[in-house]
Tab-separated table of C-alpha atoms and ligand atoms in Angstrom:
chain	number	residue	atom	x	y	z
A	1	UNK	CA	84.089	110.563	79.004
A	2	UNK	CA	85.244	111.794	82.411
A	3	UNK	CA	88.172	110.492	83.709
A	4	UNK	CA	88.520	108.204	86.786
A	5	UNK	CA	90.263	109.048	89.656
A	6	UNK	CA	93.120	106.534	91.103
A	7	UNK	CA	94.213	106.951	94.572
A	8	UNK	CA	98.114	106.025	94.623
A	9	UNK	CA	98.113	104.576	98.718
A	10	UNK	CA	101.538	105.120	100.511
A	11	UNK	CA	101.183	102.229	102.946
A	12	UNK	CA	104.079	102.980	105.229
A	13	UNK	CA	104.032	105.723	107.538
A	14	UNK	CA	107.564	105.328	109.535
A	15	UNK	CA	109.881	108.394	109.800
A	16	UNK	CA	112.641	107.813	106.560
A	17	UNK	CA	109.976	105.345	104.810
A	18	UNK	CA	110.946	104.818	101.081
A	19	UNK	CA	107.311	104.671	99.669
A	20	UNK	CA	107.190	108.445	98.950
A	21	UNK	CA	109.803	107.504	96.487
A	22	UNK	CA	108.155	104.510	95.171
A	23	UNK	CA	104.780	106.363	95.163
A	24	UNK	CA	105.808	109.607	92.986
A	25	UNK	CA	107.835	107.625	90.576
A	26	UNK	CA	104.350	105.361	89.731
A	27	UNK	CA	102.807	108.690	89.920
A	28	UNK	CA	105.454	109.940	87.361
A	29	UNK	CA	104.517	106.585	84.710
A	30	UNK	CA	100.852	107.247	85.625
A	31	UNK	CA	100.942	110.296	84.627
A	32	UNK	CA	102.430	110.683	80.743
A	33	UNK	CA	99.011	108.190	79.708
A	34	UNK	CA	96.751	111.000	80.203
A	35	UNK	CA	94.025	108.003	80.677
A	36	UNK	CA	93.146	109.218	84.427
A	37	UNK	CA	93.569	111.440	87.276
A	38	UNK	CA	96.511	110.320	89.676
A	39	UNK	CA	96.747	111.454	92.935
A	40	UNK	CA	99.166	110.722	95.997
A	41	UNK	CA	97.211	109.690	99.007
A	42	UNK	CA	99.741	109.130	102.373
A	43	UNK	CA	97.633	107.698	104.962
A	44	UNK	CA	99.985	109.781	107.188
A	45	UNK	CA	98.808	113.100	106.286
A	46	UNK	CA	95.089	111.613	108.270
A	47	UNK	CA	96.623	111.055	111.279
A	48	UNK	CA	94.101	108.421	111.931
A	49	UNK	CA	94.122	107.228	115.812
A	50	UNK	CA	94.519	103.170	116.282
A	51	UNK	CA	91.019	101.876	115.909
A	52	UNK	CA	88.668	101.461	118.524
A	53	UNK	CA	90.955	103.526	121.194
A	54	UNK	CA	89.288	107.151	120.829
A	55	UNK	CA	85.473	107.822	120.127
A	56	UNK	CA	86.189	108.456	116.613
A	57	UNK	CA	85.437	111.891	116.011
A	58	UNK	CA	89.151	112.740	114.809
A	59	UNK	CA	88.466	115.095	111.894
A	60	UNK	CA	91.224	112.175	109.806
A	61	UNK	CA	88.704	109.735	110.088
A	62	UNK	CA	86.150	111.523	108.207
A	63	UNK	CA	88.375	113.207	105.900
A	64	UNK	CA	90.153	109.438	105.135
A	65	UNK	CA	86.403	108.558	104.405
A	66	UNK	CA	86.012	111.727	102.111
A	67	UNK	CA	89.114	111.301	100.266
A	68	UNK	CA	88.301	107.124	99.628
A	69	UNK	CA	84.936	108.479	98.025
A	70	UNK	CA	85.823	110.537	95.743
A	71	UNK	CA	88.170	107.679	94.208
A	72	UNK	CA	87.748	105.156	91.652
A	73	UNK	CA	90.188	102.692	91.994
A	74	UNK	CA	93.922	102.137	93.653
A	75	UNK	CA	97.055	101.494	93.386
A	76	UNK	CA	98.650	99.797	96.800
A	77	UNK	CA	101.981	100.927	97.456
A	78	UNK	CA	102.854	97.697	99.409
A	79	UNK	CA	106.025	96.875	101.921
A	80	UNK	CA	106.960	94.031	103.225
A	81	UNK	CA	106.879	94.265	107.385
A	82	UNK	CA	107.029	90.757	109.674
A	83	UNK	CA	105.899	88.792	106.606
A	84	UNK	CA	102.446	91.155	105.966
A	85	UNK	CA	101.748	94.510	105.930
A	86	UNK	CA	102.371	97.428	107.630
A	87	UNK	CA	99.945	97.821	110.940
A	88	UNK	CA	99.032	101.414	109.363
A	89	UNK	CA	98.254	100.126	106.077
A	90	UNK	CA	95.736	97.543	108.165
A	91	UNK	CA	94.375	100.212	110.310
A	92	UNK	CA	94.146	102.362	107.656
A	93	UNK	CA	92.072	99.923	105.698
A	94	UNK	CA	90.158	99.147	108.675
A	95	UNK	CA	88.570	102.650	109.372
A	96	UNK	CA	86.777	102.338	106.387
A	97	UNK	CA	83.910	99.898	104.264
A	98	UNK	CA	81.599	101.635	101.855
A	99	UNK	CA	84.295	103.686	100.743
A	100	UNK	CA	86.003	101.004	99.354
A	101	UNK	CA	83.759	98.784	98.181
A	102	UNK	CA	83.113	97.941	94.018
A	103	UNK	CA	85.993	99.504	93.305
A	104	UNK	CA	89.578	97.726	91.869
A	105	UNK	CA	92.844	97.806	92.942
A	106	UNK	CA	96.708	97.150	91.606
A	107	UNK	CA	99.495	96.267	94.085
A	108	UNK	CA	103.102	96.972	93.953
A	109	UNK	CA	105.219	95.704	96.674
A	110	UNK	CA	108.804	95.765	97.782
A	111	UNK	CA	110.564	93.659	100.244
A	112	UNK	CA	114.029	91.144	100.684
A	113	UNK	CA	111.285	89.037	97.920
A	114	UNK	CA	109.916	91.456	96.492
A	115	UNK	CA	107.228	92.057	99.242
A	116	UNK	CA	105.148	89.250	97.422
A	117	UNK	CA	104.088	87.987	101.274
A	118	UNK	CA	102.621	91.177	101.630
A	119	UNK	CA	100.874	91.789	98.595
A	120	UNK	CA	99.480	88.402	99.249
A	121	UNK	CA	98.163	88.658	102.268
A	122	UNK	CA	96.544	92.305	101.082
A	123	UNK	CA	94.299	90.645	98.508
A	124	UNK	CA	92.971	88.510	101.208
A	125	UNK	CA	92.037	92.064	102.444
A	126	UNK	CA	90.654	93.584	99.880
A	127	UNK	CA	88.347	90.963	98.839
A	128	UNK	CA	86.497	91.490	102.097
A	129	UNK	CA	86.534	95.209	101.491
A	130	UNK	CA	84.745	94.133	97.767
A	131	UNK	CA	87.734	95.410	96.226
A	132	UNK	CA	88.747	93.622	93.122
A	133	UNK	CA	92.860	93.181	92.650
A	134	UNK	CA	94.002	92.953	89.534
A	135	UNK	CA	96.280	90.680	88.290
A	136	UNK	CA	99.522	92.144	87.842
A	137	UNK	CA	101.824	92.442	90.303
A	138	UNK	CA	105.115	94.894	90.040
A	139	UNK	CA	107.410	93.445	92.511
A	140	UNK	CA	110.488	95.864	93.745
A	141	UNK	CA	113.551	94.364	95.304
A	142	UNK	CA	115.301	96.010	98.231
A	143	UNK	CA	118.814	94.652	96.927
A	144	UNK	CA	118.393	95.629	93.483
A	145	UNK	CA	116.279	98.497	93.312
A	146	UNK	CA	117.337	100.835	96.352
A	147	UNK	CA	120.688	101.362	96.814
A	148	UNK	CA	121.489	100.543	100.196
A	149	UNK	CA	117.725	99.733	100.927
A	150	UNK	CA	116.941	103.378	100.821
A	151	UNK	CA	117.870	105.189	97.558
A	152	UNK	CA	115.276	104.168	94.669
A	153	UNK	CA	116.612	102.911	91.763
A	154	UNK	CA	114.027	101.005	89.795
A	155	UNK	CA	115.371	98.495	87.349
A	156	UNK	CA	113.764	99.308	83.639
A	157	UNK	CA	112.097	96.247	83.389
A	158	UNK	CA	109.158	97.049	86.220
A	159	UNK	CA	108.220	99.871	83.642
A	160	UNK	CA	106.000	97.463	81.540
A	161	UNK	CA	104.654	95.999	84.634
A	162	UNK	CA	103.754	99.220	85.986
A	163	UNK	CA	101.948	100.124	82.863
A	164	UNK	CA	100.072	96.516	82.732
A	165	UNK	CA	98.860	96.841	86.230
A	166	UNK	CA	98.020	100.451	85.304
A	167	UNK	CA	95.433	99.232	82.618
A	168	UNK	CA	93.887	96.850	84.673
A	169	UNK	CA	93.494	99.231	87.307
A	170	UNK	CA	91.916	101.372	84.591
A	171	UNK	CA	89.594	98.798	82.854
A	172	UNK	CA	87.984	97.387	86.360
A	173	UNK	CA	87.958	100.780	88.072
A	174	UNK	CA	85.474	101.553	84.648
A	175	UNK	CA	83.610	98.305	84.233
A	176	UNK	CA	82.737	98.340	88.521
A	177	UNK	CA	81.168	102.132	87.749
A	178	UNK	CA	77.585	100.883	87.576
A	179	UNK	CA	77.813	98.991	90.883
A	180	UNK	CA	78.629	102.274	92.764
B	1	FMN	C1	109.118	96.182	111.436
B	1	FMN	C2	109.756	95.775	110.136
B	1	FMN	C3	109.625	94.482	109.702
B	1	FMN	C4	110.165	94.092	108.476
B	1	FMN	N1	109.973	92.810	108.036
B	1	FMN	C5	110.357	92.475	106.786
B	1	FMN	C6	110.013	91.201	106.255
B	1	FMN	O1	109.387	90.373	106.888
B	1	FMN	N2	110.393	90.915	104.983
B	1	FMN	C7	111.076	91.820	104.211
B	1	FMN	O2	111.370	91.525	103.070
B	1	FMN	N3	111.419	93.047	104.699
B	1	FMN	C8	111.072	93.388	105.964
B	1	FMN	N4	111.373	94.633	106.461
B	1	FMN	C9	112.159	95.548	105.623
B	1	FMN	C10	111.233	96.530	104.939
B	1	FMN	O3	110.522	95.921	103.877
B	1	FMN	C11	112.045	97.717	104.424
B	1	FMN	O4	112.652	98.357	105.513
B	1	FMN	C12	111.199	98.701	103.645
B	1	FMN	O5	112.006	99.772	103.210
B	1	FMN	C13	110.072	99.232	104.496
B	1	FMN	O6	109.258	100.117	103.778
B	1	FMN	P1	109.227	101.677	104.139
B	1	FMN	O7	110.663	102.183	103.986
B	1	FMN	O8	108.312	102.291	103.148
B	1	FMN	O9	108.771	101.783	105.569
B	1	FMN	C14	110.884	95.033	107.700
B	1	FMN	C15	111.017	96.345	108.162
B	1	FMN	C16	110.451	96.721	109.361
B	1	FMN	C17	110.567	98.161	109.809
């Protein structure tokens, strides 16, 4: 059977952003199960404009489109800004529809609380974008997980989290196939 392909989202794009870190260490986990193909995808490498202030012929839009398409499911890399999400992650998920629609999603979030205000308001999100979120939830804390908020230190016990959400991911991504 051919393998699905997950999209790993960095949702932050600010210069000395920790989600690269988060991102390539649930890249890392994703990676030894061999169960699908894992990619990276930093919605700062698009350079998307803000929406609805050019005529939208930036060659990031299209390519953002492109590179939603040829994905099968998601994995949010979530942080916790004024309570929600980041206004790239928003705009991000704003510039496009089709692309994301019947397919699944996992979040993991970091904040002071784990980003779960976030994450929260993201599945509000997604469920217009006809993105199913599964239902576990990796939270990271900024205290105990990053030394001083910036070096990532994941505690062991997010492992089996990550692996749980991972398998959800998996199983929807699969079971929404026929709808695409
Ligand atoms: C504009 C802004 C607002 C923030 N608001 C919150 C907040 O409401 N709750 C929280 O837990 N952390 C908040 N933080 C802290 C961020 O979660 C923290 O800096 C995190 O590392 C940001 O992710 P990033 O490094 O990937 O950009 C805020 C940070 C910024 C820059």
């Amino acid at each position: 059977m051919t393998k699905l392909n997950i999209g790993i989202i960095l949702g932050s794009t600010r210069q000395g952003r920790v989600s690269p870190q988060v991102g390539e260490w649930v890249k890392g986990i994703a990676e030894q199960r061999g169960d699908a193909n894992y990619e990276i995808v930093d919605i700062a490498d698009f350079n998307l404009p803000f929406l609805g202030t050019t005529d939208g012929t930036e060659p990031g839009i299209a390519a953002w489109n492109q590179k939603l398409a040829s994905l099968d499911g998601f994995v949010f890399v979530v942080q916790e800004y004024n309570h929600s999400i980041t206004g790239a992650l928003k705009n991000a998920l704003d510039f496009a529809r089709e692309a994301w629609n019947d397919k699944a999603a996992g979040i993991i979030s970091y904040g002071s609380t784990g980003g779960a205000r976030a994450a929260e308001h993201l599945r509000g999100i997604l469920g217009e974008l006809k993105i199913a979120d599964v239902r576990t939830h990796p939270t990271l804390s900024l205290f105990t997980d990053f030394e001083n908020g910036s070096v990532f230190k994941p505690a062991e016990l997010h492992l089996t989290n990550v692996n749980t959400m991972l398998d959800e991911v998996n199983a929807w991504s699969g079971a929404l196939k026929p709808l695409r």
